[in-house]
Short mmCIF file of C-alpha atoms in Angstrom, two decimals:
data_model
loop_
_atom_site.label_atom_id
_atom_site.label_comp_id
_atom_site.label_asym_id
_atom_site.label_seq_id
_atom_site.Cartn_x
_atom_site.Cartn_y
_atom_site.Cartn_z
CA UNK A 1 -9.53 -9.19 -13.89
CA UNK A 2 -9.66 -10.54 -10.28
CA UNK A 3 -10.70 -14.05 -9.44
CA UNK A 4 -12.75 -12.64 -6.92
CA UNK A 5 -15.62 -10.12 -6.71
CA UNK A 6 -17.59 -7.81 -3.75
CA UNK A 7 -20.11 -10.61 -4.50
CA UNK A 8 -17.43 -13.27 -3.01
CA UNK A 9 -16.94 -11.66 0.66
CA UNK A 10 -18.74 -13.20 3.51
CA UNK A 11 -20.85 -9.62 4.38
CA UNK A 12 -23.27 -11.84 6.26
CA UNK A 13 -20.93 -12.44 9.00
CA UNK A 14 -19.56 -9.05 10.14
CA UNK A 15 -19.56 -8.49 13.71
CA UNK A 16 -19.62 -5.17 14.90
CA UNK A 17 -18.32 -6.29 18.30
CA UNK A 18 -15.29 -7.46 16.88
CA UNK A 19 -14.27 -4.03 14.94
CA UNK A 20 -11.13 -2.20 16.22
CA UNK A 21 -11.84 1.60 15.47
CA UNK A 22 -8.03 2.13 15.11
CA UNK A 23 -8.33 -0.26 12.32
CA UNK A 24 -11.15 1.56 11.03
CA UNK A 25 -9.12 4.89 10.52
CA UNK A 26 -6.43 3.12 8.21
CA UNK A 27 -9.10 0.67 6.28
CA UNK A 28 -10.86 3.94 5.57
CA UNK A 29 -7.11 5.66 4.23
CA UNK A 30 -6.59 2.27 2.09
CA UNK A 31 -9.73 2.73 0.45
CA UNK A 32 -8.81 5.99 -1.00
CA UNK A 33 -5.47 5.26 -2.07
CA UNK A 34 -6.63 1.76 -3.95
CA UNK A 35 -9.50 3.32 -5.42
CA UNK A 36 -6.96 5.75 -6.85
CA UNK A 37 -5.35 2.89 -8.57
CA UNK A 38 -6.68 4.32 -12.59
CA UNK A 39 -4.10 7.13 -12.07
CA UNK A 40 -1.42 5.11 -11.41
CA UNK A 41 -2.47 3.21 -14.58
CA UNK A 42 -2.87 6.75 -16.83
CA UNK A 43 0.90 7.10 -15.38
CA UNK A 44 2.21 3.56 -16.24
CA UNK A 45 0.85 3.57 -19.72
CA UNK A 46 2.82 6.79 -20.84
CA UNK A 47 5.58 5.24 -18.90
CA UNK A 48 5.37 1.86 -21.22
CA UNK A 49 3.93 4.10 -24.03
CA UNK A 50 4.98 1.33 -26.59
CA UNK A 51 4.45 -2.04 -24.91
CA UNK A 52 0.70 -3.49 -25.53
CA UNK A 53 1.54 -5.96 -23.81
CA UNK A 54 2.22 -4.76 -20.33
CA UNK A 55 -0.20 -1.99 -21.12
CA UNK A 56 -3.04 -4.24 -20.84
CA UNK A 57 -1.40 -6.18 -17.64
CA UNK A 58 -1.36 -2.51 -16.12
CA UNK A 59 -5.21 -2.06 -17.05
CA UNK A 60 -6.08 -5.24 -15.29
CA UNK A 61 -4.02 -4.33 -12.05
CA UNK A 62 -5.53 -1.09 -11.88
CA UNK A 63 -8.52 -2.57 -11.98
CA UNK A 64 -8.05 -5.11 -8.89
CA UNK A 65 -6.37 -1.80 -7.19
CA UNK A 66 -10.19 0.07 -7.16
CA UNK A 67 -11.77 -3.31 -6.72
CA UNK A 68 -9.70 -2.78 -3.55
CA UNK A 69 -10.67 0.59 -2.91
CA UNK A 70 -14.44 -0.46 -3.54
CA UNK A 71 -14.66 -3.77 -0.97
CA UNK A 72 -12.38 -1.32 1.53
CA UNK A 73 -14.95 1.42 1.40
CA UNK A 74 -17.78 -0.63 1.73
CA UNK A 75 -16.13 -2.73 4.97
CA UNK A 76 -15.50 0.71 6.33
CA UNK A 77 -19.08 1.83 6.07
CA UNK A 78 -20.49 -1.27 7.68
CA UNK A 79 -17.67 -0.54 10.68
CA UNK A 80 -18.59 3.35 10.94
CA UNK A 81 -21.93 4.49 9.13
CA UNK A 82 -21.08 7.79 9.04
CA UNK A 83 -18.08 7.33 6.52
CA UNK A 84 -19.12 8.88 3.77
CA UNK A 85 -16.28 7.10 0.73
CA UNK A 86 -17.45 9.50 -2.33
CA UNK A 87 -16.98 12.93 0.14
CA UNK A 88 -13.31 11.62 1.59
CA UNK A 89 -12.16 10.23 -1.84
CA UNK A 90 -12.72 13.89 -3.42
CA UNK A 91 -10.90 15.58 -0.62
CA UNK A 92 -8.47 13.13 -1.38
CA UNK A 93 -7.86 13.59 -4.53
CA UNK A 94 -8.26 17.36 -4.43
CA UNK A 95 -5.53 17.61 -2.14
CA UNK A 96 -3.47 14.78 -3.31
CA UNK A 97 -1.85 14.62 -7.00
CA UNK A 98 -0.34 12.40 -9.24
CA UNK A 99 1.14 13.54 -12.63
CA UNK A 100 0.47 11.50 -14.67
CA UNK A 101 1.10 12.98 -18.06
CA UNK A 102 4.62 12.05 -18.39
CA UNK A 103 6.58 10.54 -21.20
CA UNK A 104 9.46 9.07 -19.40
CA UNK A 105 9.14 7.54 -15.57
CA UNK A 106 10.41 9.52 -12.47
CA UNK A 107 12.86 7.20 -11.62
CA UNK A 108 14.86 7.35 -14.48
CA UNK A 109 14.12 4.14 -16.31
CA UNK A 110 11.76 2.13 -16.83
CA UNK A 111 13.65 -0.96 -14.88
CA UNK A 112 13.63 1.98 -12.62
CA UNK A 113 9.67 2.13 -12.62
CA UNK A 114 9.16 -1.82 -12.54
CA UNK A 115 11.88 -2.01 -9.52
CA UNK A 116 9.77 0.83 -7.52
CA UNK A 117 6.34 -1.12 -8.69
CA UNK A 118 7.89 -4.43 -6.98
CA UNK A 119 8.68 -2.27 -3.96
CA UNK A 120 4.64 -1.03 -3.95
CA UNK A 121 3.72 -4.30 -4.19
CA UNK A 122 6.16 -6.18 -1.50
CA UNK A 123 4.56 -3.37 1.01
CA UNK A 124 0.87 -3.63 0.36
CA UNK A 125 1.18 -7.59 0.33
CA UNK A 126 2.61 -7.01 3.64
CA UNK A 127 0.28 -4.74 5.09
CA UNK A 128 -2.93 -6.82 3.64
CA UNK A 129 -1.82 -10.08 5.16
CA UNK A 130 -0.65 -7.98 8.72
CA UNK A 131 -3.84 -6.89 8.73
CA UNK A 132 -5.68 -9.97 8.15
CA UNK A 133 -3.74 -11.50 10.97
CA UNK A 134 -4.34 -9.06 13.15
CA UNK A 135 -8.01 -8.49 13.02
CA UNK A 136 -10.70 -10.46 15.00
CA UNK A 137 -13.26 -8.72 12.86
CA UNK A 138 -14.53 -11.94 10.20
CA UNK A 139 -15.46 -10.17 6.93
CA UNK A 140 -12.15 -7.64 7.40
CA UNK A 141 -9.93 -10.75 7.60
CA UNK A 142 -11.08 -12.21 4.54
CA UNK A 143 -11.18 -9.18 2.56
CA UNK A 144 -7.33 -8.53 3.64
CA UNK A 145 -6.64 -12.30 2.81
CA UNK A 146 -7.95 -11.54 -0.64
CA UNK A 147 -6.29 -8.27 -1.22
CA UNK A 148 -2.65 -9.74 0.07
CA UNK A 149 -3.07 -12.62 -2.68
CA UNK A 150 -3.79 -10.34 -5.33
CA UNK A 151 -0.84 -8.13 -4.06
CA UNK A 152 1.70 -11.13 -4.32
CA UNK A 153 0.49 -11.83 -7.61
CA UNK A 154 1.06 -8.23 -8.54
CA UNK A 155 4.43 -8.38 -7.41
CA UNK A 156 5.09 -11.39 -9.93
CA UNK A 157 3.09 -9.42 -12.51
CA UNK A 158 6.08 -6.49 -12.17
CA UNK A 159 8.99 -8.96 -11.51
CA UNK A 160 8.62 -10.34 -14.39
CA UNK A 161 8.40 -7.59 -16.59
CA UNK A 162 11.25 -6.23 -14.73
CA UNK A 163 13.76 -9.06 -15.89
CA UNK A 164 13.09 -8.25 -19.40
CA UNK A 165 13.95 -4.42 -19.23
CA UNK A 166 17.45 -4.47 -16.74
CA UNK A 167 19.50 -5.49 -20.01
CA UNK A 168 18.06 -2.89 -21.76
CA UNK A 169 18.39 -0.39 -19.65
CA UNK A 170 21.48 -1.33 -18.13
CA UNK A 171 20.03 -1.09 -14.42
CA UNK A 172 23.43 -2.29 -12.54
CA UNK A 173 22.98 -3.07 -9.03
CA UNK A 174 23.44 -0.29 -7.11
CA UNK A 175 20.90 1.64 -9.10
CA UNK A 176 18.24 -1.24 -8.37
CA UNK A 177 19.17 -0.81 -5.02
CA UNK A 178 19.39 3.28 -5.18
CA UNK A 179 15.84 2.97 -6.10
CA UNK A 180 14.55 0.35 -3.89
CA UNK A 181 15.50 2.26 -0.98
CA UNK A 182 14.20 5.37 -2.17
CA UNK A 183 11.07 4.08 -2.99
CA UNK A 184 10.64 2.70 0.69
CA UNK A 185 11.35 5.90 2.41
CA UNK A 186 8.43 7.48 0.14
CA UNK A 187 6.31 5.11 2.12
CA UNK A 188 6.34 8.03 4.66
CA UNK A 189 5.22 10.58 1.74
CA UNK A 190 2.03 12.59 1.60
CA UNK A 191 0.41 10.34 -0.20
CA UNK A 192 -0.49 8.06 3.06
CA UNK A 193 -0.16 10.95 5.46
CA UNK A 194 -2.96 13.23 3.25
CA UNK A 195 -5.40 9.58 2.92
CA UNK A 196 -5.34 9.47 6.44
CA UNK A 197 -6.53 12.80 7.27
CA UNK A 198 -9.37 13.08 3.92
CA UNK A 199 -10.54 10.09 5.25
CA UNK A 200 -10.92 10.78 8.74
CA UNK A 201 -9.97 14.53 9.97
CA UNK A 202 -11.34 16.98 7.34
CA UNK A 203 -12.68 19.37 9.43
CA UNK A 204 -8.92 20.30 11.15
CA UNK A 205 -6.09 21.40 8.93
CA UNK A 206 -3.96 19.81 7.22
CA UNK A 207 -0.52 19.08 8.82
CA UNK A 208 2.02 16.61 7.27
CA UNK A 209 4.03 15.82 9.83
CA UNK A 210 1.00 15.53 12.28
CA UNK A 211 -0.60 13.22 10.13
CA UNK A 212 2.20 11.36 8.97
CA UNK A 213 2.76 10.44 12.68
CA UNK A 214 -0.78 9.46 12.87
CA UNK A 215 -0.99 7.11 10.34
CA UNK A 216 2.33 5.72 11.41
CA UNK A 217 1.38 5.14 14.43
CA UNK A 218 -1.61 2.96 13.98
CA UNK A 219 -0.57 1.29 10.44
CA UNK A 220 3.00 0.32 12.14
CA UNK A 221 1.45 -1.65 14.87
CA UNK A 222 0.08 -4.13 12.76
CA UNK A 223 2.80 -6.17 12.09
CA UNK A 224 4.68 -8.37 13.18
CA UNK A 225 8.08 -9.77 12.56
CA UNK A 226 7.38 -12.47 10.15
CA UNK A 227 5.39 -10.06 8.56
CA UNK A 228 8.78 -7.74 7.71
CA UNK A 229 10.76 -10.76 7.06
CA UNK A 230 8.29 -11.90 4.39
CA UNK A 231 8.42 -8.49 3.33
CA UNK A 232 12.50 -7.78 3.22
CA UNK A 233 12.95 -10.98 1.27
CA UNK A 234 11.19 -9.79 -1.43
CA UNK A 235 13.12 -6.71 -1.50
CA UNK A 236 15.91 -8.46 -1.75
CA UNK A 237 14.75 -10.34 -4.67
CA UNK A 238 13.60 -7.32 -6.43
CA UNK A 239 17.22 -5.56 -6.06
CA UNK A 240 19.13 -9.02 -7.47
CA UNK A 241 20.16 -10.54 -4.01
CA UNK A 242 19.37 -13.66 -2.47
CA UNK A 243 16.13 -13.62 -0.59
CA UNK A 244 16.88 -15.71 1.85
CA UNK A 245 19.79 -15.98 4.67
CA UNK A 246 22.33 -14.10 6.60
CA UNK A 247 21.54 -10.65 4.56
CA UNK A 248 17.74 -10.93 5.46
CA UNK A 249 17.92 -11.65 8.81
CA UNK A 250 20.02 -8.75 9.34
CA UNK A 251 18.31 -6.70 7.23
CA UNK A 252 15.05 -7.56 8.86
CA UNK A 253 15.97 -7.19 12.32
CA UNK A 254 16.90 -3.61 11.67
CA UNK A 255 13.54 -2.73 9.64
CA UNK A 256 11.75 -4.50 12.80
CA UNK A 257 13.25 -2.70 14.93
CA UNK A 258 12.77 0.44 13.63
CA UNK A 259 9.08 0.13 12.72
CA UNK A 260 8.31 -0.81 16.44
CA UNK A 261 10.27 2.07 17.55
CA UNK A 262 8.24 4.19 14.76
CA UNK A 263 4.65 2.60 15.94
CA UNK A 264 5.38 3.06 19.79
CA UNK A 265 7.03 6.66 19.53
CA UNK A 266 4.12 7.68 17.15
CA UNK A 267 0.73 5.72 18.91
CA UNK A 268 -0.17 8.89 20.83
CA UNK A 269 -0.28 11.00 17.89
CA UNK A 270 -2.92 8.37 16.60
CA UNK A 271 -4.31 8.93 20.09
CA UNK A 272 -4.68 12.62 20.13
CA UNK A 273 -5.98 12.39 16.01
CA UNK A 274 -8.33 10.47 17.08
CA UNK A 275 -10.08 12.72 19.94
#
């Protein structure tokens, strides 16, 4: 389990004056996707059908993922009273599907699988410590502090396992790296896009690419570019190359500069979502 609870957050020291409402929107897509988290588990375990072991490490991340969900949902409320978390999570999940019953992963192996997890992770431990730095708002920035350490640890959680399954599956490098990158372009996937809209725009219709840009545009603009070196290191790691040096620092100029173009060229569709 976590070494923290909803019992452990400061609530006593929100400030409303200190809430950004663009942060709002995206806290209140987080929440949906992390409380989502026991899917991802139903998905994993058939994946690892016949390892205990890493079942029950699976159970216990799921279960920080909807702690997640539940401390994100609750921060949200406080922010905008009129979020109602049970109402957007069923749109959510109405609209939004996993398939979970499975007996082999999507990505081909199950190095395959742990390479994609580290890729989940390296991005939400991002995001969570972006956001923490970002925010003015007291409560929010410890909550994200939390979430970004349980996110790391998550990471190692997956790396790990992932060392033991490359010789069996004979995962070569350009695989790891096949994956890697296709697991970072789903970033941009519905999955994000349809969050943002249960969670804030049910009563317009649903349009991908509208609310793709949307989301973009306002989760984009929270980091910065320590934040995307931090983050391309341990991609790098995950794929069997040196985290550090010449590689990242090319590497994460590029992904810098093509977030920033992403987060300026897409701000007004946050804009115009959020009229």
């Amino acid at each position: 389990m976590s070494h923290w609870t909803l019992d452990d957050v400061p609530w006593k020291e929100f400030d409303t004056a200190k809430v950004d409402p663009e942060l709002v929107r995206i806290v209140k897509a987080a929440s949906l996707v992390e409380y989502n988290g026991h899917e991802y588990v139903k998905y994993l375990c058939n994946v690892f059908d016949d390892d205990a072991a890493l079942q029950a490490d699976v159970r216990r991340w799921g279960g920080e993922e909807v702690q997640h969900g539940e401390v994100l949902a609750r921060w949200a409320k406080l922010a905008d009273p009129s979020f109602d978390f049970d109402a957007a999570f069923k749109r959510f999940t109405t609209g939004y599907h996993l398939e979970t019953q499975v007996d082999a992963s999507i990505r081909g192996s199950r190095a395959g699988e742990l390479i994609a997890r580290c890729i989940v992770e390296t991005g939400t431990s991002s995001y969570y410590t972006a956001l923490a730095d970002i925010t003015d708002e007291p409560v929010l920035k410890d909550i994200c502090k939390k979430i970004a350490a349980d996110e790391l640890r998550h990471y190692k959680l997956f790396y790990s396992s992932l060392k033991t399954y490359l010789e069996r599956d004979g995962l070569g490098f350009w695989g790891r790296l096949g994956i890697a990158v296709g697991r970072i372009r789903e970033s941009e996937d519905d999955e994000l896009a349809y969050a943002y809209y249960a969670a804030n725009h049910a009563d317009e219709p649903y349009d991908r690419q509208r609310w793709t840009r949307a989301y973009i545009g306002r989760a984009y603009s929270v980091y910065r570019q320590h934040h995307v070196e931090r983050g391309i290191a341990m991609v790098l790691k995950a794929v069997g190359l040196p985290p550090n040096g010449k590689l990242n620092r090319i590497a994460s100029r590029f992904a810098w500069f093509t977030m920033r173009t992403r987060a300026k060229r897409f701000s007004r569709y946050g804009t115009i979502a959020a009229a």
